[in-house]
Coordinates of C-alpha atoms in Angstrom, one line a residue:
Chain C
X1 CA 0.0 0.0 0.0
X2 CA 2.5 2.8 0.5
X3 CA 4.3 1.4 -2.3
X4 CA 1.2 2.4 -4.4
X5 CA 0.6 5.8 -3.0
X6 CA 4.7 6.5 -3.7
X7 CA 4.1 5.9 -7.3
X8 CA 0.6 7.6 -7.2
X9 CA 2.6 10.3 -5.7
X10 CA 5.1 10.4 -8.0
X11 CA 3.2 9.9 -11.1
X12 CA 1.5 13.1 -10.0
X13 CA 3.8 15.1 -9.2
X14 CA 5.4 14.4 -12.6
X15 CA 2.7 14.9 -14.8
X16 CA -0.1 16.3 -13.2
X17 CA 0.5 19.4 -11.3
X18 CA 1.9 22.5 -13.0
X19 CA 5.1 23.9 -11.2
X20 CA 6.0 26.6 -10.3
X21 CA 9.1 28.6 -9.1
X22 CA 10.4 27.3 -5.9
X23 CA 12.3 30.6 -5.1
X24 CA 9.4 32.9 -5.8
X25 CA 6.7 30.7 -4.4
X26 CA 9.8 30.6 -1.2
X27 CA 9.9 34.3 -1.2
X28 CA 6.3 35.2 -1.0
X29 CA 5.0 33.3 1.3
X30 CA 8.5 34.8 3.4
X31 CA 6.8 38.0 2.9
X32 CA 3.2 37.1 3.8
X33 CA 4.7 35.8 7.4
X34 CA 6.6 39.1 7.5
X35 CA 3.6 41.3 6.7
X36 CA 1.8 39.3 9.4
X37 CA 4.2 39.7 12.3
X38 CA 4.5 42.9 11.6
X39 CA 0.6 43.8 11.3
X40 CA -0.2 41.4 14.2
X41 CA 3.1 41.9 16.4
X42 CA 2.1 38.9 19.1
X43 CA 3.6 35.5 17.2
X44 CA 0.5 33.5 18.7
X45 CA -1.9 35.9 16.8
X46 CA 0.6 35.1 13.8
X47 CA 0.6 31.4 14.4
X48 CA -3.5 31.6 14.7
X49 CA -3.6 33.7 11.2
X50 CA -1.4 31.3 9.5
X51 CA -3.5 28.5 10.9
X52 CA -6.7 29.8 9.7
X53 CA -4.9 30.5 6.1
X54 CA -3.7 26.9 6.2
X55 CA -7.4 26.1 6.5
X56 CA -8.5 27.8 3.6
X57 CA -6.2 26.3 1.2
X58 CA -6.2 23.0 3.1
X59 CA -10.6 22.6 2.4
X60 CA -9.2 23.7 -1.1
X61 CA -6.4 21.2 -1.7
X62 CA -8.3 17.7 -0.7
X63 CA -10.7 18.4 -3.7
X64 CA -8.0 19.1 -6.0
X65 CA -5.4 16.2 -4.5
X66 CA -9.0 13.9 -5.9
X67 CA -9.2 15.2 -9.1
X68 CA -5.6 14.6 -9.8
X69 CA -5.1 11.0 -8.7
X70 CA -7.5 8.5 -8.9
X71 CA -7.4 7.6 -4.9
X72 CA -10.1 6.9 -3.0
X73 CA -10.9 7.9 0.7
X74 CA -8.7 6.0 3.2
X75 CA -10.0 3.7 5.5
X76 CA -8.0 4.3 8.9
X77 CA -5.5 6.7 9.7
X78 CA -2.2 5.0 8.8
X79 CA -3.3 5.1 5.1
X80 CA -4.3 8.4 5.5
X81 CA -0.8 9.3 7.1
X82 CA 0.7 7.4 3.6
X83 CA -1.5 9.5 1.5
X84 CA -0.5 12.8 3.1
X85 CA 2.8 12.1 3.3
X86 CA 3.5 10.7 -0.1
X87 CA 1.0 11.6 -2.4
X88 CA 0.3 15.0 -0.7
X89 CA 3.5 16.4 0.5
X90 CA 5.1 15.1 -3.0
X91 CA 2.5 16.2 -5.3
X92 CA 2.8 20.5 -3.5
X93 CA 5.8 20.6 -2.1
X94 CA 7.5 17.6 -3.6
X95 CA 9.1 16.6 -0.1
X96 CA 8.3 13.5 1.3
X97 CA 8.2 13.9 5.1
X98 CA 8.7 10.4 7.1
X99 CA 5.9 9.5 9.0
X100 CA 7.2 8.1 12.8
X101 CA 5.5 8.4 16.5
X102 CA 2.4 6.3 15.9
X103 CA 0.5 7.0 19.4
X104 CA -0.6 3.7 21.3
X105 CA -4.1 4.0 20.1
X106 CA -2.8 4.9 16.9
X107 CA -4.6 8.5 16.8
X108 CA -1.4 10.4 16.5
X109 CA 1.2 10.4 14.8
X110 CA 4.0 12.9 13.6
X111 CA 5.4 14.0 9.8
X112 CA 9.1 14.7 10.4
X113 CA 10.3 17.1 7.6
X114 CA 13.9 17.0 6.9
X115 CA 14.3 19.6 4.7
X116 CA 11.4 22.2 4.9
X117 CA 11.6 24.1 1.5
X118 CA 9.6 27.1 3.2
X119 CA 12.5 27.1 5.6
X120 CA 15.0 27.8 3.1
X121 CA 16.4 31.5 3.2
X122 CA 14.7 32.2 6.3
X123 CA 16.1 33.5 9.5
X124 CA 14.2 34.1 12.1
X125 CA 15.1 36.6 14.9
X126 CA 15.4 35.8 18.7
X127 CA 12.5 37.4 19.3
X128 CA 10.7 35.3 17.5
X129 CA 12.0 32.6 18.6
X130 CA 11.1 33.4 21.7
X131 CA 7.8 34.0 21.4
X132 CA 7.0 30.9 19.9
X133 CA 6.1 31.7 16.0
X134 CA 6.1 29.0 13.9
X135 CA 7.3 29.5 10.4
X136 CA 5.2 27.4 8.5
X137 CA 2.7 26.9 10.2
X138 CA 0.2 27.2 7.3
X139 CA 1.0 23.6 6.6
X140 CA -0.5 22.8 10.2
X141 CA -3.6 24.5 8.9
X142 CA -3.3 22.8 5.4
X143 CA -3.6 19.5 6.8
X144 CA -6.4 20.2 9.7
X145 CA -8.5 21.5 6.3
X146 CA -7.8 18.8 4.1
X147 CA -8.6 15.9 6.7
X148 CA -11.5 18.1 7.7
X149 CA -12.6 17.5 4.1
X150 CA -12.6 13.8 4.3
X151 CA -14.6 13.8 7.0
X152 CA -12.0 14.0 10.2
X153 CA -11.5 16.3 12.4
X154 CA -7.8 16.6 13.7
X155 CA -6.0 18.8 15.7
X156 CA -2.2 19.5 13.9
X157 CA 0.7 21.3 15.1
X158 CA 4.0 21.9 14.8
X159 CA 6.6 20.1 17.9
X160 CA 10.2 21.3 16.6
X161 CA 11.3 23.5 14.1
X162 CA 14.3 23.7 12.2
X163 CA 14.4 27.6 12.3
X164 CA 14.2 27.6 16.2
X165 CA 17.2 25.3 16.5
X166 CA 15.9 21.7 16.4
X167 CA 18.0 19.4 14.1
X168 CA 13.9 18.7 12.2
X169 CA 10.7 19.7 11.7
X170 CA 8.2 17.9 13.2
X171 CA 4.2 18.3 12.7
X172 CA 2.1 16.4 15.1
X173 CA -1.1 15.1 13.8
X174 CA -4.2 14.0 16.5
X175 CA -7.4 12.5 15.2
X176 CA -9.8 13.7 17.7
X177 CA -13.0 12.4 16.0
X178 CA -14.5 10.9 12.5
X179 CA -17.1 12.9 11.2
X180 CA -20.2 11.8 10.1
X181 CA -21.9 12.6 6.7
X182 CA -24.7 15.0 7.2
X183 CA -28.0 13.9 6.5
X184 CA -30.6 15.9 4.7
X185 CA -33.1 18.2 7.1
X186 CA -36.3 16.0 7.3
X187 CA -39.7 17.5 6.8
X188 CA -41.3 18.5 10.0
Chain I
X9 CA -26.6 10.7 -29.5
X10 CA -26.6 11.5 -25.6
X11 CA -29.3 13.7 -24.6
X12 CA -28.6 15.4 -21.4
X13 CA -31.7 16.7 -19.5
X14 CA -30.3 18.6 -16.8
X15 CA -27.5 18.5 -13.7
X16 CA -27.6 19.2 -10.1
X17 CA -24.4 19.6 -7.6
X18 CA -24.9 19.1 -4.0
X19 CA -22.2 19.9 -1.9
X20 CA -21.5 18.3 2.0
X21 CA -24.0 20.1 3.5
X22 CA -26.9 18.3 1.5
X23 CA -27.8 21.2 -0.5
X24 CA -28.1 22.0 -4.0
X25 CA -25.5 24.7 -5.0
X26 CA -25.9 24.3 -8.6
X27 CA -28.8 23.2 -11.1
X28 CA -29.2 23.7 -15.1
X29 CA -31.4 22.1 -17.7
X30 CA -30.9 21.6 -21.0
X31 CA -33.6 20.3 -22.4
X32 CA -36.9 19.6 -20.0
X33 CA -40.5 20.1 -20.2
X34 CA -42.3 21.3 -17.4
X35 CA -39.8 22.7 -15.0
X36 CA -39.9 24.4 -12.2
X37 CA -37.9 27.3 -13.2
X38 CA -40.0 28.2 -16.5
X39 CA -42.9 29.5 -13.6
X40 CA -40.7 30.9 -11.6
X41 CA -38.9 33.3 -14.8
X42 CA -42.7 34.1 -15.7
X43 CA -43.5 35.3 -12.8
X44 CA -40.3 37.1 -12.6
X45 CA -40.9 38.8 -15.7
X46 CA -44.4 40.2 -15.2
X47 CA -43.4 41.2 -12.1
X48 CA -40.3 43.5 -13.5
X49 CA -38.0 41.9 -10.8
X50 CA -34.0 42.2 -11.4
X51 CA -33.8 38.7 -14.1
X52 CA -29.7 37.9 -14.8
X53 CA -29.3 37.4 -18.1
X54 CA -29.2 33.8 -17.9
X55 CA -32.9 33.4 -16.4
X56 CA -34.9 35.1 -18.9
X57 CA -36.6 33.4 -21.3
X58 CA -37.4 34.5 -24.7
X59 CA -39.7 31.3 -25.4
X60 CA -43.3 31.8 -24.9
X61 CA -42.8 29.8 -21.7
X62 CA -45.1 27.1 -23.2
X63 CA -44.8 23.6 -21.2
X64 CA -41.9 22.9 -23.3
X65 CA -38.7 24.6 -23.1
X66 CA -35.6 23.7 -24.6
X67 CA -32.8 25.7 -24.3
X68 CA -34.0 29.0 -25.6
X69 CA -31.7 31.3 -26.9
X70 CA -29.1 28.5 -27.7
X71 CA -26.7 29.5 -25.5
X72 CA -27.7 30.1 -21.9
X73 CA -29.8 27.8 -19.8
X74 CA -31.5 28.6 -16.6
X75 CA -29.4 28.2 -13.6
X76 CA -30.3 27.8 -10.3
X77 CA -29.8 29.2 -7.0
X78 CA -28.6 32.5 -7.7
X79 CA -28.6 35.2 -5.3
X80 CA -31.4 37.1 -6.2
X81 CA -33.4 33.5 -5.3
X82 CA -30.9 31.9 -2.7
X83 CA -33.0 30.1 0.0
X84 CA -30.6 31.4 2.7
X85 CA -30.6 35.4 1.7
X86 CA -34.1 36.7 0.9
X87 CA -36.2 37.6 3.9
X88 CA -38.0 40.7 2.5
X89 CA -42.0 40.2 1.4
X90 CA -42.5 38.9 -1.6
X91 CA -39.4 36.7 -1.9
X92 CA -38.1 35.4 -5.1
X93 CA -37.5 32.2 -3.7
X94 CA -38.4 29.4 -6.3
X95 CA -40.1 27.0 -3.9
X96 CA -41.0 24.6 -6.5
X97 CA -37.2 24.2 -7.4
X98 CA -36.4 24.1 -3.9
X99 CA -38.4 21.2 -3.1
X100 CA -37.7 19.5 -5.8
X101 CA -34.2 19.6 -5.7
X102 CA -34.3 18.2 -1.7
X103 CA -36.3 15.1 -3.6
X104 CA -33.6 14.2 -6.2
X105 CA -31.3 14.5 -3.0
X106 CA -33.2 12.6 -0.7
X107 CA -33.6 9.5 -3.6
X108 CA -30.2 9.6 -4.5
X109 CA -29.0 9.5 -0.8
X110 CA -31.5 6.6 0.5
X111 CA -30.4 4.8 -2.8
X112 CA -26.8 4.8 -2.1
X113 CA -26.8 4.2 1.4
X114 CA -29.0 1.0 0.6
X115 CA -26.9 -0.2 -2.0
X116 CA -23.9 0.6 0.6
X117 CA -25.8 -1.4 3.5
X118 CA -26.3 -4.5 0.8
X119 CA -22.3 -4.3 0.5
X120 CA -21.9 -4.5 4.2
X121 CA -19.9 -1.4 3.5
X122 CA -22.2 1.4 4.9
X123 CA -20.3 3.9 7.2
X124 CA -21.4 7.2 9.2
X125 CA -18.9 8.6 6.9
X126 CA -21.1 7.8 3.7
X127 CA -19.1 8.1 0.2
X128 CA -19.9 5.3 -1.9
X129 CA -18.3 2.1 -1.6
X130 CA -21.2 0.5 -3.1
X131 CA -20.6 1.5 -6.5
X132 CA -23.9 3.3 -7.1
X133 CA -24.0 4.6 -10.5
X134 CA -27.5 4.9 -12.0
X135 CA -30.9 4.1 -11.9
X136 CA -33.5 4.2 -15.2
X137 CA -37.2 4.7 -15.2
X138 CA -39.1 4.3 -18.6
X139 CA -38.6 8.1 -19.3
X140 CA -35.1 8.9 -18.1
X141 CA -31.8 7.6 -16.9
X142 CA -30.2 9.4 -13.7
X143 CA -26.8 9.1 -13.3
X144 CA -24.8 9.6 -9.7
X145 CA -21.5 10.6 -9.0
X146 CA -19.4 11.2 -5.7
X147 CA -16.5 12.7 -5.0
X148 CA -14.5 11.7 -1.9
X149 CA -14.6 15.2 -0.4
X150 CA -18.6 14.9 -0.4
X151 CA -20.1 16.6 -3.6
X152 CA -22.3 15.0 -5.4
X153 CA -22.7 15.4 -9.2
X154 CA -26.5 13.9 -10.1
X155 CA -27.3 14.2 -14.5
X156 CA -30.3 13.0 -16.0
X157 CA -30.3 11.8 -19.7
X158 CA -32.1 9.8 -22.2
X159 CA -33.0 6.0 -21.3
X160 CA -31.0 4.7 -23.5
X161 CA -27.6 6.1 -22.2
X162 CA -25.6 3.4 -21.1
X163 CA -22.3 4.8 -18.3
X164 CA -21.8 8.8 -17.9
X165 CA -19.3 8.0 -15.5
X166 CA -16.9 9.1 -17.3
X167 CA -18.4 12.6 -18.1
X168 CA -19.4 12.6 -14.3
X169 CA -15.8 12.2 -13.0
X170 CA -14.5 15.0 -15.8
X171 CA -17.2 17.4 -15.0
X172 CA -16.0 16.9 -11.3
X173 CA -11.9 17.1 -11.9
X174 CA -11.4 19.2 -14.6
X175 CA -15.0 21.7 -14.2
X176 CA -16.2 22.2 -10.5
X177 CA -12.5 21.8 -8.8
X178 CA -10.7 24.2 -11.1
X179 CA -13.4 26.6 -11.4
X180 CA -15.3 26.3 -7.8
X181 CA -12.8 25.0 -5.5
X182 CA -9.7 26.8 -6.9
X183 CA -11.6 29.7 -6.9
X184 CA -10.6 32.0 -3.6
X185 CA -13.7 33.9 -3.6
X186 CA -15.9 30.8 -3.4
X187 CA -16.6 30.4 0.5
X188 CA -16.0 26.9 1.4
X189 CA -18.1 27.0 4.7
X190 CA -17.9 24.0 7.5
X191 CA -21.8 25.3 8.2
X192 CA -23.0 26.8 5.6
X193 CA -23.9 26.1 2.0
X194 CA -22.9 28.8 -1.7
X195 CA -24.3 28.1 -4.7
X196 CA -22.1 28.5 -7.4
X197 CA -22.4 32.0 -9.2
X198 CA -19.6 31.6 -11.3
X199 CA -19.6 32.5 -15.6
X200 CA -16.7 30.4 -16.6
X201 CA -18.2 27.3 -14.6
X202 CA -21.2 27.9 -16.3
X203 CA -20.0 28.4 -19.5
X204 CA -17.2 25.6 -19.6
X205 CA -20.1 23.2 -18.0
X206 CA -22.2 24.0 -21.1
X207 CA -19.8 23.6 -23.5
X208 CA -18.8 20.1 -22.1
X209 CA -22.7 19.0 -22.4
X210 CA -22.9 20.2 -25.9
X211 CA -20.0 18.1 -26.8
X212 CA -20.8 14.9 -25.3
X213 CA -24.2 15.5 -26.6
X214 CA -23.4 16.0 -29.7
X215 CA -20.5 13.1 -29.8
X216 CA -20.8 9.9 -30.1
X217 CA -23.1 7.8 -27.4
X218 CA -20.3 6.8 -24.6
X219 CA -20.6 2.8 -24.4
X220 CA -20.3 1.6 -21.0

């Protein structure tokens, strides 16, 4: 199975998606995070905004991750973490984060990216660093909106961070509940 | 020859963001532009009809069929008297919905595959009544494509899954200004969907009968 969502990944990622310029696609969203802290000035109000962005293009990405493969909805969440990682991750970003930390109930588990193209370039200042932004945190948001789209709710966040010093970057991902299909309003 | 009747989109929230007919007798929204017209209400350009509104209407000036919800009807907006909700329309489109949704989860309960989680594991594709054929498509995220044709159209999977890939996601979903809502519903109010949508139909329509 992961076998087939690497070469459903990769297939995509070859032919399907258009690319773009990793330096100017880099660049922007550098300047987006900048405009932020600098409208917001608290990095949790940053970290919220970037979230909430993450969303959007996350409710935005599942439908378009469908129409370019021919995958189905996974059944339980270690597929799911396959799909995200390799299909997903490969077929925007074209990194393939490693998935590790499988909880006990398996619920959680983590996306360890070694080499964060969104990182590259990018600095961040102590004070940042000490006020706990995190860099790319619109991925968090991404992911929270596209599982949200297939019908489960998670909680995602980022653990370590490359640009505050850890040796990865790790993005926690919690199932906190399936949800169910709504049904049509009946006629009272 | 294919002869496409009409489409409806329903999105997660189990309600109809997008209707149009091509080519139907009796429908809901021929009333509704009458009424609109003799009552000198804002009509977009793609509601008004130039027919004499007889029981029959095919698509009337060859290029733009009726479409349906648009703002100046959407069921969640208008409050003020004299609403130009099309009731008719309204109801009927929670019908097709609620036939299409007991159908599936049946045929999903007879595959022992139902789920709270719905989609449709249990293939369901189309059903045929002496008149017309519906056809059914869903996407994993939730939407649901229905089209209605002629009996004797054998599969329009194939034009359900392009209208879905390469129509509603890069016209609907990749559009920022369309609000993807957890709560609440948007029709789609979009000209290029429309008009790329139409253009498809008229094509497969006019193509060669797709064999299953």
């Amino acid at each position: 199975m992961a076998k087939q969502y690497k070469a459903i990944g990769e297939e995509a990622w070859k032919n399907s998606v258009e690319k773009v310029n990793a330096e100017l696609f880099i660049f922007t969203y550098g300047a987006l995070v900048v405009q932020l802290v600098r409208d917001y000035e608290d990095c949790s109000a940053v970290n919220a905004q970037l979230d909430k962005m993450g969303y959007n293009i996350g409710v935005r990405l599942a439908d378009d991750v469908f129409a370019r493969t021919s995958m189905e909805r996974c059944r339980d969440l270690h597929a799911t973490a396959e799909a995200i990682s390799k299909v997903g991750f490969k077929m925007l970003l074209n990194i393939v984060p490693t998935i590790t930390g499988w909880s006990a109930d398996s619920r959680e588990f983590s996306l360890v990216l070694d080499d964060n193209p969104l990182n590259d370039f990018c600095e961040l200042p102590p004070r940042a660093a000490q006020e706990g932004l995190w860099y790319s945190n619109v991925l968090c948001g991404a992911i929270r909106g596209a599982l949200e789209m297939v019908y489960m709710q998670t909680e995602v966040w980022f653990v370590r961070d490359q640009l505050r010093g850890d040796d990865t970057s790790e993005i926690r991902v919690r199932l906190v509940r399936m949800l169910d299909e709504e049904v049509p309003a009946g006629d009272d | 020859m294919v002869l496409v009747y009409n489409i409806y989109i329903f999105d997660r929230h189990c309600q109809c963001i997008f209707y149009t007919e091509w080519n139907r007798a009796n429908s809901p929204l021929a009333a509704d532009a009458e009424a609109n017209r003799n009552s000198k209400e804002l009509v977009r350009g793609n509601q008004v009809l130039t027919g004499d509104g007889a029981s029959s209407r095919s698509s009337l000036d060859g290029q733009r069929p009726p479409v349906w919800p648009t703002t100046s009807s959407s069921t969640a907006r208008r409050i003020s008297a004299g609403s130009s909700r099309n009731t008719a329309m309204e109801e009927e489109a929670k019908l097709v919905y609620g036939v299409v949704y007991s159908t599936r989860n049946i045929i999903n309960k007879f595959n022992g595959k139902d789920s709270p989680q719905g989609g449709n594991p249990g293939g369901f594709m189309s059903f045929a009544t002496s008149t017309y054929r519906l056809h059914y498509y869903e996407a994993p995220t939730g939407v649901k494509f229905v089209l209605n044709t002629d009996v004797n159209t054998t599969s329009m999977q194939p034009v359900l899954e392009m209208i879905y890939r390469n129509i509603y996601v890069e016209y609907v979903v990749k559009n920022p200004l369309f609000a993807i809502d957890p709560l609440a519903s948007t029709p789609i109010e979009n000209d290029y969907f429309r008009a790329v949508l139409n253009n498809y139909i008229r094509e497969i329509s006019s193509a060669a009968m797709p064999t299953a």
